[in-house]
Amino acid sequence: NAKAVVPAQLPFSDIDLCIIIGNMLDNALEACSKLENQSERFIRLYIDILKQNLYISVTNSSSQKSRLNSYASTKGSNSHGFGLIRIDKTAQKYGGYVNRQNEAGVFACEVMLPLK
């Protein structure tokens, strides 16, 4: 499920926007793929303008509840993904904000990027 309202001109690069959205969606796909019951899988992408910020939200089903501040995605048996770090650093580059929330069966990541 996706809804996006994006201004034609943005004060940040297309590459940085792709880093944020691409990693958020990649992590959501990975989490959903771990669910055995396909009917429980969902991903919601929402992008809009909120209080002079570009608001990006990805909410997805998840098989487990992560401990606060210890989100790690495994991209192989011996390594961890760097997507969350890249999201954080890219948002920080523009004075943005990242919020992650995890409840039983649901994970949400929100990014706010100032449009001014």
PDB file of C-alpha atoms in Angstrom:
ATOM      1  CA  ASN A   1       0.000   0.000   0.000  1.00  0.00           C
ATOM      2  CA  ALA A   2       1.572   3.310  -1.044  1.00  0.00           C
ATOM      3  CA  LYS A   3       0.653   6.962  -1.099  1.00  0.00           C
ATOM      4  CA  ALA A   4       3.153   9.669  -2.014  1.00  0.00           C
ATOM      5  CA  VAL A   5       2.925  13.436  -2.411  1.00  0.00           C
ATOM      6  CA  VAL A   6       6.353  14.804  -3.286  1.00  0.00           C
ATOM      7  CA  PRO A   7       7.162  18.366  -4.376  1.00  0.00           C
ATOM      8  CA  ALA A   8       8.737  18.771  -7.818  1.00  0.00           C
ATOM      9  CA  GLN A   9      11.754  20.577  -6.319  1.00  0.00           C
ATOM     10  CA  LEU A  10      13.508  19.225  -3.246  1.00  0.00           C
ATOM     11  CA  PRO A  11      16.423  20.712  -1.264  1.00  0.00           C
ATOM     12  CA  PHE A  12      18.236  17.365  -1.141  1.00  0.00           C
ATOM     13  CA  SER A  13      19.651  15.093  -3.789  1.00  0.00           C
ATOM     14  CA  ASP A  14      17.694  12.351  -5.521  1.00  0.00           C
ATOM     15  CA  ILE A  15      20.432   9.922  -4.492  1.00  0.00           C
ATOM     16  CA  ASP A  16      19.991  10.755  -0.810  1.00  0.00           C
ATOM     17  CA  LEU A  17      16.228  10.386  -1.109  1.00  0.00           C
ATOM     18  CA  CYS A  18      16.777   6.972  -2.735  1.00  0.00           C
ATOM     19  CA  ILE A  19      19.150   5.971   0.077  1.00  0.00           C
ATOM     20  CA  ILE A  20      16.449   6.678   2.640  1.00  0.00           C
ATOM     21  CA  ILE A  21      13.431   5.222   0.832  1.00  0.00           C
ATOM     22  CA  GLY A  22      15.349   2.302  -0.683  1.00  0.00           C
ATOM     23  CA  ASN A  23      16.790   1.165   2.643  1.00  0.00           C
ATOM     24  CA  MET A  24      13.468   1.606   4.433  1.00  0.00           C
ATOM     25  CA  LEU A  25      11.712  -0.564   1.835  1.00  0.00           C
ATOM     26  CA  ASP A  26      14.535  -3.118   1.720  1.00  0.00           C
ATOM     27  CA  ASN A  27      14.316  -3.567   5.498  1.00  0.00           C
ATOM     28  CA  ALA A  28      10.521  -3.861   5.311  1.00  0.00           C
ATOM     29  CA  LEU A  29      10.763  -6.529   2.588  1.00  0.00           C
ATOM     30  CA  GLU A  30      13.315  -8.466   4.608  1.00  0.00           C
ATOM     31  CA  ALA A  31      11.127  -8.382   7.727  1.00  0.00           C
ATOM     32  CA  CYS A  32       8.028  -9.474   5.804  1.00  0.00           C
ATOM     33  CA  SER A  33       9.842 -12.317   4.099  1.00  0.00           C
ATOM     34  CA  LYS A  34      10.528 -13.862   7.511  1.00  0.00           C
ATOM     35  CA  LEU A  35       6.823 -14.288   8.194  1.00  0.00           C
ATOM     36  CA  GLU A  36       5.649 -17.788   7.322  1.00  0.00           C
ATOM     37  CA  ASN A  37       1.995 -16.801   7.009  1.00  0.00           C
ATOM     38  CA  GLN A  38       1.798 -14.709   3.841  1.00  0.00           C
ATOM     39  CA  SER A  39      -1.600 -13.293   4.800  1.00  0.00           C
ATOM     40  CA  GLU A  40       0.068 -11.485   7.723  1.00  0.00           C
ATOM     41  CA  ARG A  41       2.559  -9.661   5.483  1.00  0.00           C
ATOM     42  CA  PHE A  42       2.068  -5.979   4.735  1.00  0.00           C
ATOM     43  CA  ILE A  43       4.085  -2.895   3.848  1.00  0.00           C
ATOM     44  CA  ARG A  44       2.718   0.649   3.913  1.00  0.00           C
ATOM     45  CA  LEU A  45       4.652   3.549   2.389  1.00  0.00           C
ATOM     46  CA  TYR A  46       3.405   7.081   3.036  1.00  0.00           C
ATOM     47  CA  ILE A  47       5.154  10.248   1.844  1.00  0.00           C
ATOM     48  CA  ASP A  48       3.693  13.727   2.287  1.00  0.00           C
ATOM     49  CA  ILE A  49       4.486  17.277   3.324  1.00  0.00           C
ATOM     50  CA  LEU A  50       4.041  17.833   7.055  1.00  0.00           C
ATOM     51  CA  LYS A  51       4.843  21.164   8.738  1.00  0.00           C
ATOM     52  CA  GLN A  52       7.367  22.218   6.054  1.00  0.00           C
ATOM     53  CA  ASN A  53       9.049  18.800   6.137  1.00  0.00           C
ATOM     54  CA  LEU A  54       9.050  15.877   3.775  1.00  0.00           C
ATOM     55  CA  TYR A  55       7.553  13.108   5.890  1.00  0.00           C
ATOM     56  CA  ILE A  56       8.441   9.532   4.896  1.00  0.00           C
ATOM     57  CA  SER A  57       6.903   6.585   6.731  1.00  0.00           C
ATOM     58  CA  VAL A  58       7.256   2.860   6.160  1.00  0.00           C
ATOM     59  CA  THR A  59       5.247   0.498   8.345  1.00  0.00           C
ATOM     60  CA  ASN A  60       5.488  -3.249   7.951  1.00  0.00           C
ATOM     61  CA  SER A  61       4.637  -6.527   9.553  1.00  0.00           C
ATOM     62  CA  SER A  62       7.397  -8.106  11.573  1.00  0.00           C
ATOM     63  CA  SER A  63       7.964 -11.506  13.110  1.00  0.00           C
ATOM     64  CA  GLN A  64       9.749 -10.293  16.190  1.00  0.00           C
ATOM     65  CA  LYS A  65      10.009  -7.341  18.521  1.00  0.00           C
ATOM     66  CA  SER A  66      13.461  -5.759  18.544  1.00  0.00           C
ATOM     67  CA  ARG A  67      14.905  -4.178  21.623  1.00  0.00           C
ATOM     68  CA  LEU A  68      14.893  -0.387  21.557  1.00  0.00           C
ATOM     69  CA  ASN A  69      17.957   1.110  19.824  1.00  0.00           C
ATOM     70  CA  SER A  70      19.315  -2.269  18.765  1.00  0.00           C
ATOM     71  CA  TYR A  71      17.806  -2.745  15.333  1.00  0.00           C
ATOM     72  CA  ALA A  72      20.061  -4.875  13.196  1.00  0.00           C
ATOM     73  CA  SER A  73      19.327  -6.525   9.937  1.00  0.00           C
ATOM     74  CA  THR A  74      21.281  -9.535   8.860  1.00  0.00           C
ATOM     75  CA  LYS A  75      22.318  -9.594   5.238  1.00  0.00           C
ATOM     76  CA  GLY A  76      24.150 -12.868   5.552  1.00  0.00           C
ATOM     77  CA  SER A  77      25.266 -15.204   8.259  1.00  0.00           C
ATOM     78  CA  ASN A  78      28.372 -13.204   9.230  1.00  0.00           C
ATOM     79  CA  SER A  79      27.401  -9.596   8.625  1.00  0.00           C
ATOM     80  CA  HIS A  80      24.891  -6.900   9.408  1.00  0.00           C
ATOM     81  CA  GLY A  81      23.300  -4.455   7.003  1.00  0.00           C
ATOM     82  CA  PHE A  82      24.247  -0.806   7.038  1.00  0.00           C
ATOM     83  CA  GLY A  83      20.865   0.489   5.838  1.00  0.00           C
ATOM     84  CA  LEU A  84      19.747   1.895   9.187  1.00  0.00           C
ATOM     85  CA  ILE A  85      23.037   3.720   9.628  1.00  0.00           C
ATOM     86  CA  ARG A  86      22.765   5.152   6.110  1.00  0.00           C
ATOM     87  CA  ILE A  87      19.209   6.334   6.798  1.00  0.00           C
ATOM     88  CA  ASP A  88      20.315   8.019  10.036  1.00  0.00           C
ATOM     89  CA  LYS A  89      23.378   9.694   8.478  1.00  0.00           C
ATOM     90  CA  THR A  90      21.464  10.914   5.433  1.00  0.00           C
ATOM     91  CA  ALA A  91      18.678  12.406   7.563  1.00  0.00           C
ATOM     92  CA  GLN A  92      21.271  14.006   9.830  1.00  0.00           C
ATOM     93  CA  LYS A  93      23.028  15.523   6.793  1.00  0.00           C
ATOM     94  CA  TYR A  94      19.891  17.609   6.135  1.00  0.00           C
ATOM     95  CA  GLY A  95      19.007  18.349   9.758  1.00  0.00           C
ATOM     96  CA  GLY A  96      16.266  15.729   9.656  1.00  0.00           C
ATOM     97  CA  TYR A  97      14.804  13.384  12.210  1.00  0.00           C
ATOM     98  CA  VAL A  98      14.417   9.586  12.311  1.00  0.00           C
ATOM     99  CA  ASN A  99      12.004   7.718  14.563  1.00  0.00           C
ATOM    100  CA  ARG A 100      11.628   3.958  14.822  1.00  0.00           C
ATOM    101  CA  GLN A 101       8.881   2.165  16.693  1.00  0.00           C
ATOM    102  CA  ASN A 102       8.347  -1.517  17.211  1.00  0.00           C
ATOM    103  CA  GLU A 103       5.335  -3.241  18.681  1.00  0.00           C
ATOM    104  CA  ALA A 104       4.322  -6.875  18.564  1.00  0.00           C
ATOM    105  CA  GLY A 105       4.128  -7.772  14.889  1.00  0.00           C
ATOM    106  CA  VAL A 106       4.609  -4.245  13.513  1.00  0.00           C
ATOM    107  CA  PHE A 107       7.683  -2.114  12.800  1.00  0.00           C
ATOM    108  CA  ALA A 108       7.534   1.548  11.752  1.00  0.00           C
ATOM    109  CA  CYS A 109      10.261   3.906  10.575  1.00  0.00           C
ATOM    110  CA  GLU A 110       9.595   7.619  10.062  1.00  0.00           C
ATOM    111  CA  VAL A 111      11.892  10.233   8.573  1.00  0.00           C
ATOM    112  CA  MET A 112      11.333  13.996   8.545  1.00  0.00           C
ATOM    113  CA  LEU A 113      13.476  16.102   6.199  1.00  0.00           C
ATOM    114  CA  PRO A 114      13.203  19.908   6.323  1.00  0.00           C
ATOM    115  CA  LEU A 115      12.058  21.429   3.046  1.00  0.00           C
ATOM    116  CA  LYS A 116      13.616  24.815   3.874  1.00  0.00           C
TER     117      LYS A 116
END
